[in-house]
PDB file of C-alpha atoms and ligand atoms in Angstrom:
ATOM      1  CA  MET G1027     -15.556 -25.394   6.596  1.00 93.00           C
ATOM      2  CA  GLU G1028     -14.759 -21.563   5.759  1.00 96.00           C
ATOM      3  CA  GLY G1029     -10.932 -20.140   6.522  1.00 97.00           C
ATOM      4  CA  ILE G1030      -8.810 -17.795   5.510  1.00 97.00           C
ATOM      5  CA  ILE G1031      -5.851 -18.001   2.938  1.00 96.00           C
ATOM      6  CA  VAL G1032      -2.587 -17.369   4.790  1.00 95.00           C
ATOM      7  CA  LYS G1033      -0.396 -18.596   2.180  1.00 92.00           C
ATOM      8  CA  GLY G1034       0.579 -20.040  -1.313  1.00 89.00           C
ATOM      9  CA  ILE G1035       3.497 -21.890  -2.342  1.00 85.00           C
ATOM     10  CA  GLY G1036       3.529 -23.837  -5.704  1.00 81.00           C
ATOM     11  CA  GLY G1037       0.055 -24.611  -6.110  1.00 84.00           C
ATOM     12  CA  LEU G1038      -0.752 -25.312  -2.744  1.00 91.00           C
ATOM     13  CA  TYR G1039      -2.405 -23.230  -0.240  1.00 94.00           C
ATOM     14  CA  TYR G1040      -2.705 -23.050   3.124  1.00 94.00           C
ATOM     15  CA  VAL G1041      -6.076 -22.221   4.610  1.00 96.00           C
ATOM     16  CA  LYS G1042      -6.334 -20.799   8.432  1.00 95.00           C
ATOM     17  CA  CYS G1043      -9.967 -22.201   9.585  1.00 94.00           C
ATOM     18  CA  GLU G1044     -10.196 -21.213  13.343  1.00 89.00           C
ATOM     19  CA  ASP G1045      -7.205 -22.295  15.047  1.00 85.00           C
ATOM     20  CA  LYS G1046      -6.408 -25.073  12.148  1.00 91.00           C
ATOM     21  CA  LEU G1047      -3.722 -24.890   9.193  1.00 93.00           C
ATOM     22  CA  TYR G1048      -5.050 -27.029   6.715  1.00 94.00           C
ATOM     23  CA  THR G1049      -2.132 -27.532   3.140  1.00 94.00           C
ATOM     24  CA  CYS G1050      -4.895 -27.895   0.172  1.00 95.00           C
ATOM     25  CA  LYS G1051      -5.162 -27.636  -3.135  1.00 94.00           C
ATOM     26  CA  ALA G1052      -7.972 -25.637  -5.461  1.00 93.00           C
ATOM     27  CA  ARG G1053     -10.150 -27.738  -7.769  1.00 89.00           C
ATOM     28  CA  GLY G1054      -9.629 -27.941 -11.123  1.00 83.00           C
ATOM     29  CA  LYS G1055     -12.788 -25.358 -11.991  1.00 84.00           C
ATOM     30  CA  PHE G1056     -10.722 -22.666 -10.526  1.00 85.00           C
ATOM     31  CA  ARG G1057      -8.227 -23.043 -13.544  1.00 79.00           C
ATOM     32  CA  HIS G1058     -10.773 -23.476 -16.406  1.00 81.00           C
ATOM     33  CA  ASN G1059     -12.281 -20.304 -15.033  1.00 82.00           C
ATOM     34  CA  LYS G1060      -9.224 -18.738 -14.422  1.00 82.00           C
ATOM     35  CA  LEU G1061      -9.866 -17.307 -11.276  1.00 88.00           C
ATOM     36  CA  SER G1062      -6.380 -18.955  -9.361  1.00 89.00           C
ATOM     37  CA  PRO G1063      -6.761 -19.051  -5.411  1.00 93.00           C
ATOM     38  CA  MET G1064      -4.970 -15.641  -3.519  1.00 93.00           C
ATOM     39  CA  ILE G1065      -3.682 -15.433  -0.581  1.00 94.00           C
ATOM     40  CA  GLY G1066      -6.673 -13.233   1.460  1.00 96.00           C
ATOM     41  CA  ASP G1067      -9.271 -14.895   0.099  1.00 97.00           C
ATOM     42  CA  TYR G1068     -11.880 -16.430   2.071  1.00 97.00           C
ATOM     43  CA  VAL G1069     -12.766 -19.823   0.946  1.00 97.00           C
ATOM     44  CA  LYS G1070     -14.872 -23.002   1.464  1.00 97.00           C
ATOM     45  CA  ILE G1071     -12.723 -26.017   1.644  1.00 97.00           C
ATOM     46  CA  SER G1072     -13.502 -29.622   2.402  1.00 96.00           C
ATOM     47  CA  ILE G1073     -11.108 -32.099   4.485  1.00 92.00           C
ATOM     48  CA  ASP G1074     -10.009 -35.476   3.300  1.00 82.00           C
ATOM     49  CA  GLY G1075      -8.170 -37.038   6.280  1.00 81.00           C
ATOM     50  CA  GLU G1076      -5.675 -34.132   6.696  1.00 79.00           C
ATOM     51  CA  ASP G1077      -5.639 -32.390   3.717  1.00 85.00           C
ATOM     52  CA  GLY G1078      -8.190 -30.187   2.133  1.00 93.00           C
ATOM     53  CA  VAL G1079     -10.017 -28.927  -1.149  1.00 95.00           C
ATOM     54  CA  ILE G1080     -10.898 -25.641  -1.879  1.00 96.00           C
ATOM     55  CA  GLU G1081     -13.906 -25.819  -3.269  1.00 95.00           C
ATOM     56  CA  GLU G1082     -15.317 -21.536  -3.503  1.00 95.00           C
ATOM     57  CA  ILE G1083     -13.496 -18.566  -3.381  1.00 96.00           C
ATOM     58  CA  TYR G1084     -15.833 -16.091  -1.495  1.00 97.00           C
ATOM     59  CA  ASP G1085     -16.326 -12.821  -3.660  1.00 96.00           C
ATOM     60  CA  ARG G1086     -13.178  -9.833  -2.927  1.00 95.00           C
ATOM     61  CA  LYS G1087     -13.887  -7.061  -1.528  1.00 92.00           C
ATOM     62  CA  SER G1088     -10.336  -5.728  -2.992  1.00 89.00           C
ATOM     63  CA  GLU G1089      -7.855  -6.919  -4.491  1.00 88.00           C
ATOM     64  CA  LEU G1090      -4.184  -6.154  -4.610  1.00 85.00           C
ATOM     65  CA  ILE G1091      -1.788  -6.767  -7.591  1.00 78.00           C
ATOM     66  CA  ARG G1092       1.788  -6.017  -5.957  1.00 74.00           C
ATOM     67  CA  PRO G1093       1.646  -8.526  -4.089  1.00 77.00           C
ATOM     68  CA  VAL G1094      -1.238 -10.490  -4.782  1.00 84.00           C
ATOM     69  CA  VAL G1095      -3.404  -9.900  -2.187  1.00 91.00           C
ATOM     70  CA  ALA G1096      -7.042 -10.467  -1.920  1.00 94.00           C
ATOM     71  CA  ASN G1097      -9.061  -8.394   1.155  1.00 96.00           C
ATOM     72  CA  VAL G1098      -6.698  -6.069   2.287  1.00 95.00           C
ATOM     73  CA  THR G1099      -8.150  -3.327   4.342  1.00 95.00           C
ATOM     74  CA  GLN G1100      -5.522  -0.997   4.556  1.00 96.00           C
ATOM     75  CA  ALA G1101      -1.697  -0.134   3.718  1.00 95.00           C
ATOM     76  CA  PHE G1102       1.093   0.831   6.495  1.00 97.00           C
ATOM     77  CA  ILE G1103       3.299   2.601   3.999  1.00 97.00           C
ATOM     78  CA  VAL G1104       6.453   2.673   5.217  1.00 98.00           C
ATOM     79  CA  PHE G1105       9.277   4.937   3.835  1.00 98.00           C
ATOM     80  CA  ALA G1106      12.376   6.518   5.618  1.00 98.00           C
ATOM     81  CA  PHE G1107      14.266   9.974   4.814  1.00 98.00           C
ATOM     82  CA  ARG G1108      17.724   8.430   5.210  1.00 96.00           C
ATOM     83  CA  HIS G1109      18.900   4.688   4.218  1.00 95.00           C
ATOM     84  CA  PRO G1110      17.295   4.536   1.498  1.00 95.00           C
ATOM     85  CA  ASP G1111      17.063   8.805   1.006  1.00 95.00           C
ATOM     86  CA  LEU G1112      13.161  10.031   0.936  1.00 97.00           C
ATOM     87  CA  ASN G1113      12.057   9.840  -2.501  1.00 96.00           C
ATOM     88  CA  ARG G1114       8.650  11.946  -2.359  1.00 96.00           C
ATOM     89  CA  ASP G1115       7.415  11.354  -5.833  1.00 95.00           C
ATOM     90  CA  LEU G1116       7.436   7.261  -5.325  1.00 96.00           C
ATOM     91  CA  LEU G1117       5.750   7.832  -1.730  1.00 97.00           C
ATOM     92  CA  SER G1118       3.245   9.810  -3.155  1.00 97.00           C
ATOM     93  CA  LYS G1119       2.349   7.577  -5.717  1.00 96.00           C
ATOM     94  CA  PHE G1120       2.507   4.764  -3.270  1.00 94.00           C
ATOM     95  CA  LEU G1121      -0.623   7.141  -1.855  1.00 96.00           C
ATOM     96  CA  LEU G1122      -2.246   7.371  -5.303  1.00 96.00           C
ATOM     97  CA  LEU G1123      -2.054   3.663  -5.632  1.00 92.00           C
ATOM     98  CA  CYS G1124      -3.662   2.777  -2.151  1.00 92.00           C
ATOM     99  CA  GLU G1125      -6.765   5.887  -2.944  1.00 95.00           C
ATOM    100  CA  TYR G1126      -6.867   4.170  -6.065  1.00 93.00           C
ATOM    101  CA  ASN G1127      -7.685   1.145  -4.624  1.00 90.00           C
ATOM    102  CA  ASN G1128      -9.720   2.401  -1.410  1.00 90.00           C
ATOM    103  CA  LEU G1129      -7.292   1.249   1.188  1.00 92.00           C
ATOM    104  CA  LYS G1130      -7.121   3.346   4.011  1.00 95.00           C
ATOM    105  CA  SER G1131      -3.144   4.159   3.987  1.00 96.00           C
ATOM    106  CA  ILE G1132      -1.314   5.135   6.850  1.00 97.00           C
ATOM    107  CA  ILE G1133       2.135   6.673   6.529  1.00 98.00           C
ATOM    108  CA  CYS G1134       5.350   5.522   8.569  1.00 98.00           C
ATOM    109  CA  PHE G1135       8.267   6.929   8.533  1.00 98.00           C
ATOM    110  CA  ASN G1136      10.966   4.828   9.907  1.00 98.00           C
ATOM    111  CA  LYS G1137      14.565   5.099  10.991  1.00 98.00           C
ATOM    112  CA  MET G1138      13.789   8.240  12.747  1.00 98.00           C
ATOM    113  CA  ASP G1139      16.750   7.713  14.745  1.00 97.00           C
ATOM    114  CA  LEU G1140      18.672   9.577  11.174  1.00 97.00           C
ATOM    115  CA  GLU G1141      18.954  12.679   9.965  1.00 95.00           C
ATOM    116  CA  ASN G1142      15.660  13.604   8.884  1.00 94.00           C
ATOM    117  CA  GLU G1143      15.800  17.753   8.060  1.00 93.00           C
ATOM    118  CA  GLU G1144      12.679  17.860   5.926  1.00 94.00           C
ATOM    119  CA  ILE G1145      10.407  16.322   8.455  1.00 95.00           C
ATOM    120  CA  ASP G1146       8.550  19.796   8.432  1.00 95.00           C
ATOM    121  CA  LYS G1147       7.846  20.177   5.485  1.00 94.00           C
ATOM    122  CA  VAL G1148       6.697  16.917   4.352  1.00 96.00           C
ATOM    123  CA  ARG G1149       4.864  15.866   7.443  1.00 95.00           C
ATOM    124  CA  GLU G1150       2.669  19.730   6.480  1.00 94.00           C
ATOM    125  CA  GLU G1151       2.114  18.857   2.717  1.00 95.00           C
ATOM    126  CA  LEU G1152       0.585  15.207   4.311  1.00 97.00           C
ATOM    127  CA  GLU G1153      -1.320  16.345   7.227  1.00 95.00           C
ATOM    128  CA  SER G1154      -2.690  18.854   4.720  1.00 94.00           C
ATOM    129  CA  ALA G1155      -3.816  16.395   2.325  1.00 96.00           C
ATOM    130  CA  GLY G1156      -5.795  14.764   5.827  1.00 95.00           C
ATOM    131  CA  TYR G1157      -2.759  11.585   6.013  1.00 97.00           C
ATOM    132  CA  GLU G1158      -2.536  10.099   9.405  1.00 96.00           C
ATOM    133  CA  VAL G1159       1.594   9.759   9.869  1.00 97.00           C
ATOM    134  CA  LEU G1160       3.131   7.966  12.277  1.00 97.00           C
ATOM    135  CA  TYR G1161       7.135   7.706  13.334  1.00 97.00           C
ATOM    136  CA  LEU G1162       8.925   4.792  14.340  1.00 98.00           C
ATOM    137  CA  GLU G1163      12.550   3.690  14.962  1.00 98.00           C
ATOM    138  CA  ALA G1164      11.730   0.247  14.564  1.00 97.00           C
ATOM    139  CA  LYS G1165      15.492  -1.097  15.563  1.00 96.00           C
ATOM    140  CA  ASN G1166      14.960   0.540  18.635  1.00 97.00           C
ATOM    141  CA  ASN G1167      11.291  -0.333  19.453  1.00 96.00           C
ATOM    142  CA  VAL G1168      10.043   3.083  19.318  1.00 97.00           C
ATOM    143  CA  GLY G1169       6.577   4.124  18.327  1.00 97.00           C
ATOM    144  CA  LEU G1170       5.402   0.874  17.679  1.00 97.00           C
ATOM    145  CA  GLU G1171       2.661   0.800  19.836  1.00 97.00           C
ATOM    146  CA  LYS G1172       0.443   3.169  18.105  1.00 96.00           C
ATOM    147  CA  LEU G1173       1.612   1.318  14.788  1.00 97.00           C
ATOM    148  CA  LYS G1174       0.241  -2.051  16.836  1.00 96.00           C
ATOM    149  CA  ASP G1175      -3.174  -0.036  17.908  1.00 96.00           C
ATOM    150  CA  LYS G1176      -4.105  -0.369  14.171  1.00 97.00           C
ATOM    151  CA  ILE G1177      -4.164  -3.355  12.987  1.00 97.00           C
ATOM    152  CA  LYS G1178      -6.979  -5.037  15.348  1.00 96.00           C
ATOM    153  CA  GLY G1179      -9.890  -6.149  12.616  1.00 95.00           C
ATOM    154  CA  ASN G1180      -7.691  -5.404   9.339  1.00 96.00           C
ATOM    155  CA  ILE G1181      -5.696  -7.210   7.053  1.00 96.00           C
ATOM    156  CA  SER G1182      -3.072  -4.547   6.975  1.00 96.00           C
ATOM    157  CA  VAL G1183      -0.218  -4.556   4.541  1.00 94.00           C
ATOM    158  CA  PHE G1184       3.160  -2.974   4.791  1.00 95.00           C
ATOM    159  CA  CYS G1185       4.661  -1.780   1.451  1.00 92.00           C
ATOM    160  CA  GLY G1186       7.321   0.861   0.615  1.00 94.00           C
ATOM    161  CA  PRO G1187      11.084   0.723  -0.791  1.00 94.00           C
ATOM    162  CA  SER G1188      13.415  -1.697  -0.320  1.00 91.00           C
ATOM    163  CA  GLY G1189      15.747  -1.133   3.279  1.00 94.00           C
ATOM    164  CA  VAL G1190      13.469   0.850   4.837  1.00 97.00           C
ATOM    165  CA  GLY G1191      12.481  -1.562   7.603  1.00 96.00           C
ATOM    166  CA  LYS G1192       9.262  -3.401   6.823  1.00 95.00           C
ATOM    167  CA  SER G1193      10.175  -6.801   7.618  1.00 92.00           C
ATOM    168  CA  THR G1194      12.085  -5.260  10.987  1.00 95.00           C
ATOM    169  CA  ILE G1195       8.600  -3.663  11.922  1.00 96.00           C
ATOM    170  CA  LEU G1196       6.804  -7.245  11.368  1.00 94.00           C
ATOM    171  CA  ASN G1197       9.816  -9.206  13.118  1.00 93.00           C
ATOM    172  CA  LYS G1198       9.263  -6.508  16.346  1.00 96.00           C
ATOM    173  CA  PHE G1199       5.530  -7.102  16.859  1.00 95.00           C
ATOM    174  CA  LEU G1200       6.684 -11.021  16.379  1.00 92.00           C
ATOM    175  CA  GLY G1201       9.637 -11.519  18.827  1.00 90.00           C
ATOM    176  CA  ARG G1202      10.887 -13.611  16.349  1.00 82.00           C
ATOM    177  CA  GLU G1203      12.909 -12.977  12.725  1.00 80.00           C
ATOM    178  CA  PHE G1204       9.709 -14.356  10.924  1.00 74.00           C
ATOM    179  CA  MET G1205      11.060 -12.247   7.886  1.00 76.00           C
ATOM    180  CA  GLU G1206      14.497 -12.010   7.103  1.00 78.00           C
ATOM    181  CA  THR G1207      16.263  -8.570   7.183  1.00 81.00           C
ATOM    182  CA  GLY G1208      18.717  -7.552   5.473  1.00 77.00           C
ATOM    183  CA  GLU G1209      21.037  -4.353   5.795  1.00 75.00           C
ATOM    184  CA  ILE G1210      21.182  -1.683   3.259  1.00 71.00           C
ATOM    185  CA  SER G1211      23.955  -1.335   0.827  1.00 67.00           C
ATOM    186  CA  ASN G1212      26.532   1.003   1.904  1.00 65.00           C
ATOM    187  CA  LYS G1213      27.831   2.092  -1.700  1.00 60.00           C
ATOM    188  CA  LEU G1214      24.383   2.282  -3.120  1.00 62.00           C
ATOM    189  CA  LYS G1215      22.320   3.408  -0.270  1.00 65.00           C
ATOM    190  CA  ARG G1216      19.061   1.749  -0.771  1.00 67.00           C
ATOM    191  CA  GLY G1217      17.813  -1.698   0.122  1.00 66.00           C
ATOM    192  CA  LYS G1218      18.729  -5.276  -1.493  1.00 65.00           C
ATOM    193  CA  HIS G1219      15.389  -6.706  -1.915  1.00 67.00           C
ATOM    194  CA  THR G1220      15.851  -9.038   1.185  1.00 64.00           C
ATOM    195  CA  THR G1221      11.798  -9.992   1.099  1.00 61.00           C
ATOM    196  CA  ARG G1222      10.959 -12.207  -1.364  1.00 62.00           C
ATOM    197  CA  HIS G1223       7.781 -14.039  -0.650  1.00 68.00           C
ATOM    198  CA  SER G1224       3.832 -12.867   1.040  1.00 76.00           C
ATOM    199  CA  GLU G1225       2.523 -14.839   3.578  1.00 87.00           C
ATOM    200  CA  LEU G1226      -0.474 -13.311   6.201  1.00 93.00           C
ATOM    201  CA  VAL G1227       0.555 -13.638   9.822  1.00 93.00           C
ATOM    202  CA  GLU G1228      -1.845 -12.804  13.012  1.00 93.00           C
ATOM    203  CA  PHE G1229      -0.920 -11.066  14.901  1.00 95.00           C
ATOM    204  CA  GLU G1230      -3.140  -8.626  17.836  1.00 94.00           C
ATOM    205  CA  ASP G1231      -6.820  -9.443  16.416  1.00 94.00           C
ATOM    206  CA  GLY G1232      -5.463  -8.931  12.826  1.00 96.00           C
ATOM    207  CA  LEU G1233      -3.469 -10.356   9.771  1.00 96.00           C
ATOM    208  CA  LEU G1234      -0.468  -8.796   8.299  1.00 96.00           C
ATOM    209  CA  VAL G1235       1.955  -9.631   5.133  1.00 93.00           C
ATOM    210  CA  ASP G1236       5.089  -7.841   4.560  1.00 90.00           C
ATOM    211  CA  THR G1237       5.989  -7.121   1.026  1.00 86.00           C
ATOM    212  CA  PRO G1238       9.023  -6.845  -1.371  1.00 85.00           C
ATOM    213  CA  GLY G1239      10.129  -3.400  -1.363  1.00 87.00           C
ATOM    214  CA  PHE G1240      10.335  -1.778  -5.152  1.00 81.00           C
ATOM    215  CA  SER G1241      11.634   1.473  -6.293  1.00 83.00           C
ATOM    216  CA  SER G1242       8.992   2.499  -8.996  1.00 86.00           C
ATOM    217  CA  LEU G1243       5.591   2.550  -9.614  1.00 87.00           C
ATOM    218  CA  GLU G1244       3.385   2.600 -12.976  1.00 87.00           C
ATOM    219  CA  LEU G1245       0.501   4.052 -12.580  1.00 91.00           C
ATOM    220  CA  ASP G1246      -0.640   4.600 -16.360  1.00 89.00           C
ATOM    221  CA  PHE G1247      -3.672   2.378 -15.516  1.00 92.00           C
ATOM    222  CA  ILE G1248      -5.409   4.576 -14.009  1.00 95.00           C
ATOM    223  CA  PRO G1249      -8.156   6.160 -16.017  1.00 96.00           C
ATOM    224  CA  LYS G1250      -7.573  10.653 -16.650  1.00 95.00           C
ATOM    225  CA  ASP G1251     -11.113  10.995 -15.599  1.00 95.00           C
ATOM    226  CA  GLU G1252     -10.440   8.716 -11.749  1.00 96.00           C
ATOM    227  CA  LEU G1253      -7.433  10.387 -11.036  1.00 97.00           C
ATOM    228  CA  GLN G1254      -8.590  13.042  -9.352  1.00 98.00           C
ATOM    229  CA  TYR G1255     -10.965  11.019  -7.038  1.00 97.00           C
ATOM    230  CA  CYS G1256      -7.813   9.582  -5.765  1.00 97.00           C
ATOM    231  CA  PHE G1257      -6.871  13.386  -3.946  1.00 97.00           C
ATOM    232  CA  ARG G1258      -9.072  13.330  -1.579  1.00 94.00           C
ATOM    233  CA  GLU G1259      -8.458  17.043  -0.650  1.00 97.00           C
ATOM    234  CA  PHE G1260      -9.988  18.148  -3.941  1.00 97.00           C
ATOM    235  CA  ASP G1261     -13.364  16.716  -3.183  1.00 96.00           C
ATOM    236  CA  LYS G1262     -14.244  19.924  -1.301  1.00 96.00           C
ATOM    237  CA  TYR G1263     -13.781  22.602  -3.672  1.00 98.00           C
ATOM    238  CA  ARG G1264     -14.878  20.325  -6.887  1.00 96.00           C
ATOM    239  CA  ASP G1265     -18.470  21.231  -7.018  1.00 97.00           C
ATOM    240  CA  GLY G1266     -17.314  24.857  -7.063  1.00 98.00           C
ATOM    241  CA  CYS G1267     -15.609  24.352 -11.133  1.00 98.00           C
ATOM    242  CA  LYS G1268     -17.466  26.438 -13.776  1.00 98.00           C
ATOM    243  CA  PHE G1269     -17.473  23.153 -15.486  1.00 97.00           C
ATOM    244  CA  ASN G1270     -18.638  20.352 -14.096  1.00 93.00           C
ATOM    245  CA  ASN G1271     -16.289  17.553 -15.702  1.00 95.00           C
ATOM    246  CA  CYS G1272     -13.495  19.625 -14.758  1.00 98.00           C
ATOM    247  CA  MET G1273     -10.166  18.300 -14.491  1.00 98.00           C
ATOM    248  CA  HIS G1274      -8.553  20.983 -12.720  1.00 98.00           C
ATOM    249  CA  TYR G1275      -6.214  21.602 -16.101  1.00 98.00           C
ATOM    250  CA  LYS G1276      -6.405  24.099 -18.534  1.00 97.00           C
ATOM    251  CA  GLU G1277     -10.339  24.880 -17.841  1.00 98.00           C
ATOM    252  CA  PRO G1278     -10.691  27.892 -16.502  1.00 97.00           C
ATOM    253  CA  ASN G1279     -13.126  29.107 -13.386  1.00 98.00           C
ATOM    254  CA  CYS G1280     -11.614  26.098 -11.733  1.00 98.00           C
ATOM    255  CA  ALA G1281     -12.314  25.868  -7.676  1.00 98.00           C
ATOM    256  CA  VAL G1282      -9.832  23.285  -7.030  1.00 98.00           C
ATOM    257  CA  LYS G1283      -6.610  26.181  -8.877  1.00 98.00           C
ATOM    258  CA  GLU G1284      -8.199  28.931  -6.741  1.00 98.00           C
ATOM    259  CA  ALA G1285      -8.237  26.711  -3.331  1.00 98.00           C
ATOM    260  CA  VAL G1286      -4.218  26.105  -4.593  1.00 98.00           C
ATOM    261  CA  GLN G1287      -3.935  29.976  -5.204  1.00 98.00           C
ATOM    262  CA  ASP G1288      -5.035  30.117  -1.545  1.00 97.00           C
ATOM    263  CA  GLY G1289      -2.972  27.615  -0.167  1.00 96.00           C
ATOM    264  CA  LYS G1290      -6.433  25.781   0.569  1.00 96.00           C
ATOM    265  CA  ILE G1291      -4.560  22.871  -1.153  1.00 97.00           C
ATOM    266  CA  HIS G1292      -1.021  22.263  -0.867  1.00 97.00           C
ATOM    267  CA  SER G1293       1.151  23.441  -4.289  1.00 97.00           C
ATOM    268  CA  SER G1294       3.442  20.172  -3.978  1.00 96.00           C
ATOM    269  CA  ARG G1295      -0.088  18.286  -4.065  1.00 97.00           C
ATOM    270  CA  TYR G1296      -1.594  19.837  -7.333  1.00 98.00           C
ATOM    271  CA  GLU G1297       1.417  19.590  -9.056  1.00 98.00           C
ATOM    272  CA  PHE G1298       1.727  15.826  -8.532  1.00 98.00           C
ATOM    273  CA  TYR G1299      -1.594  15.636  -9.478  1.00 98.00           C
ATOM    274  CA  ILE G1300      -0.904  17.117 -12.917  1.00 98.00           C
ATOM    275  CA  LYS G1301       2.552  15.909 -13.021  1.00 97.00           C
ATOM    276  CA  THR G1302       0.496  12.368 -12.865  1.00 97.00           C
ATOM    277  CA  LEU G1303      -2.437  13.252 -15.117  1.00 97.00           C
ATOM    278  CA  GLU G1304      -0.326  14.421 -18.129  1.00 96.00           C
ATOM    279  CA  GLU G1305       1.753  11.312 -18.017  1.00 95.00           C
ATOM    280  CA  ILE G1306      -0.892   8.702 -18.122  1.00 95.00           C
ATOM    281  CA  MET G1307      -2.341  11.380 -21.023  1.00 94.00           C
ATOM    282  CA  SER G1308       0.935  11.433 -23.000  1.00 91.00           C
ATOM    283  CA  CYS G1309       1.110   7.422 -22.589  1.00 80.00           C
ATOM    284  CA  ARG G1310      -2.896   6.789 -23.448  1.00 62.00           C
ATOM    285  CA  GLY G1311      -2.010   9.118 -26.794  1.00 55.00           C
ATOM    286  CA  ASN G1312       1.017   6.567 -27.790  1.00 49.00           C
ATOM    287  CA  LYS G1313      -1.304   3.700 -27.620  1.00 48.00           C
ATOM    288  CA  LYS G1314      -3.717   4.809 -30.007  1.00 42.00           C
TER     289      LYS G1314
HETATM  290  N1  LIG H 676      19.124   2.977  11.282  1.00 87.10           N
HETATM  291  C1  LIG H 676      17.889   2.138  11.379  1.00 87.10           C
HETATM  292  N2  LIG H 676      17.750   1.386  10.295  1.00 87.10           N
HETATM  293  C2  LIG H 676      16.889   0.444  10.648  1.00 87.10           C
HETATM  294  C3  LIG H 676      15.421   0.873  11.487  1.00 87.10           C
HETATM  295  N3  LIG H 676      15.172  -0.127  11.168  1.00 87.10           N
HETATM  296  C4  LIG H 676      15.468  -0.869  10.703  1.00 87.10           C
HETATM  297  N4  LIG H 676      16.671  -0.818  10.285  1.00 87.10           N
HETATM  298  C5  LIG H 676      17.428  -1.369   9.329  1.00 87.10           C
HETATM  299  O1  LIG H 676      17.451  -1.207   7.712  1.00 87.10           O
HETATM  300  C6  LIG H 676      17.360  -2.565   7.378  1.00 87.10           C
HETATM  301  C7  LIG H 676      17.042  -3.116   6.235  1.00 87.10           C
HETATM  302  O2  LIG H 676      15.665  -3.393   6.957  1.00 87.10           O
HETATM  303  P1  LIG H 676      14.521  -4.377   6.367  1.00 87.10           P
HETATM  304  O3  LIG H 676      13.209  -4.782   7.644  1.00 87.10           O
HETATM  305  O4  LIG H 676      15.101  -5.730   6.198  1.00 87.10           O
HETATM  306  O5  LIG H 676      13.854  -3.598   4.983  1.00 87.10           O
HETATM  307  P2  LIG H 676      13.069  -3.874   4.534  1.00 87.10           P
HETATM  308  O6  LIG H 676      11.889  -2.511   3.725  1.00 87.10           O
HETATM  309  O7  LIG H 676      12.066  -5.353   4.467  1.00 87.10           O
HETATM  310  O8  LIG H 676      13.273  -4.142   2.891  1.00 87.10           O
HETATM  311  P3  LIG H 676      12.781  -5.418   1.704  1.00 87.10           P
HETATM  312  O9  LIG H 676      12.447  -5.953   2.239  1.00 87.10           O
HETATM  313  O10 LIG H 676      14.490  -5.397   0.555  1.00 87.10           O
HETATM  314  O11 LIG H 676      11.679  -4.746   0.871  1.00 87.10           O
HETATM  315  C8  LIG H 676      18.548  -3.596   8.136  1.00 87.10           C
HETATM  316  O12 LIG H 676      19.712  -3.083   8.459  1.00 87.10           O
HETATM  317  C9  LIG H 676      16.931  -3.021   9.578  1.00 87.10           C
HETATM  318  O13 LIG H 676      18.097  -3.294  10.707  1.00 87.10           O
HETATM  319  C10 LIG H 676      15.177   2.027  12.599  1.00 87.10           C
HETATM  320  O14 LIG H 676      14.808   2.156  13.036  1.00 87.10           O
HETATM  321  N5  LIG H 676      16.957   2.947  12.343  1.00 87.10           N
HETATM  322 MG1  LIG H 677      11.449  -7.141   3.719  1.00 87.10          MG
HETATM  323 ZN1  LIG H 678     -11.508  22.137 -11.402  1.00 87.10          ZN
END
């Protein structure tokens, strides 16, 4: 039988096959091959009574590390303007990480009932880079329909900092307290890292996975030559650079830099590119 792993706890895997859930162990051979099953994996199982054994793990189309989920097709990147305050650098990093993992990303600004005066500036930057942006008040059921329309046929991950309302959105969809949610700490104006485990849940002909929020991301594992390809808005201009290995950094006659000067590429996006590039280069340098 074939199915998908929706949950894993203490060496046991819950595999959904058509409409039934089987509790499965993994064959020892996976351990020897250093391959461990992860949620999102499509697997072949054999059944012995009520329980099953995972016999085979099919090739993964994608592999996320934080959280560990296979075969995710898109990411809802959830942020708020207040409670917690918008960290634009962190948002840019999430977008970059999704590009690097070949995930489609959809930005969701939640808590639109709170103050959000930077909205126009932020929207302009994100839309100029080709991103889709949704605005929500999950607590008051505002904007959720649009989000719902995007779920069918996908394995979608909800990611973003702690306290922005990821679990609240999921609970609203499911109509029950599927995930625990937490008040924002009044003193720190930060989330409390309420969500700690990951599980795939079915909704609207798709699968959703909530994730624990995190407040920083390291991106220095991205090879410096690959970084520019995570900025989709550079694509149109790259061919016009004098050097075909141009990194759009200190090189002369760079079409990307010209596009920035002409206002065709948003300057904050370019600045973020350079900042990240410099971080990657200095980090590699240190290791040598
Ligand atoms: N004002 C306002 N508060 C909201 C909204 N949506 C959720 N919240 C509140 O924000 C707090 C944090 O929500 P969670 O859903 O636990 O946040 P999370 O992103 O899952 O956080 P972690 O699990 O820690 O990563 C809760 O107190 C929610 O009630 C909203 O639209 N407006
Ligand atoms: Mg949560
Ligand atoms: Zn260039």
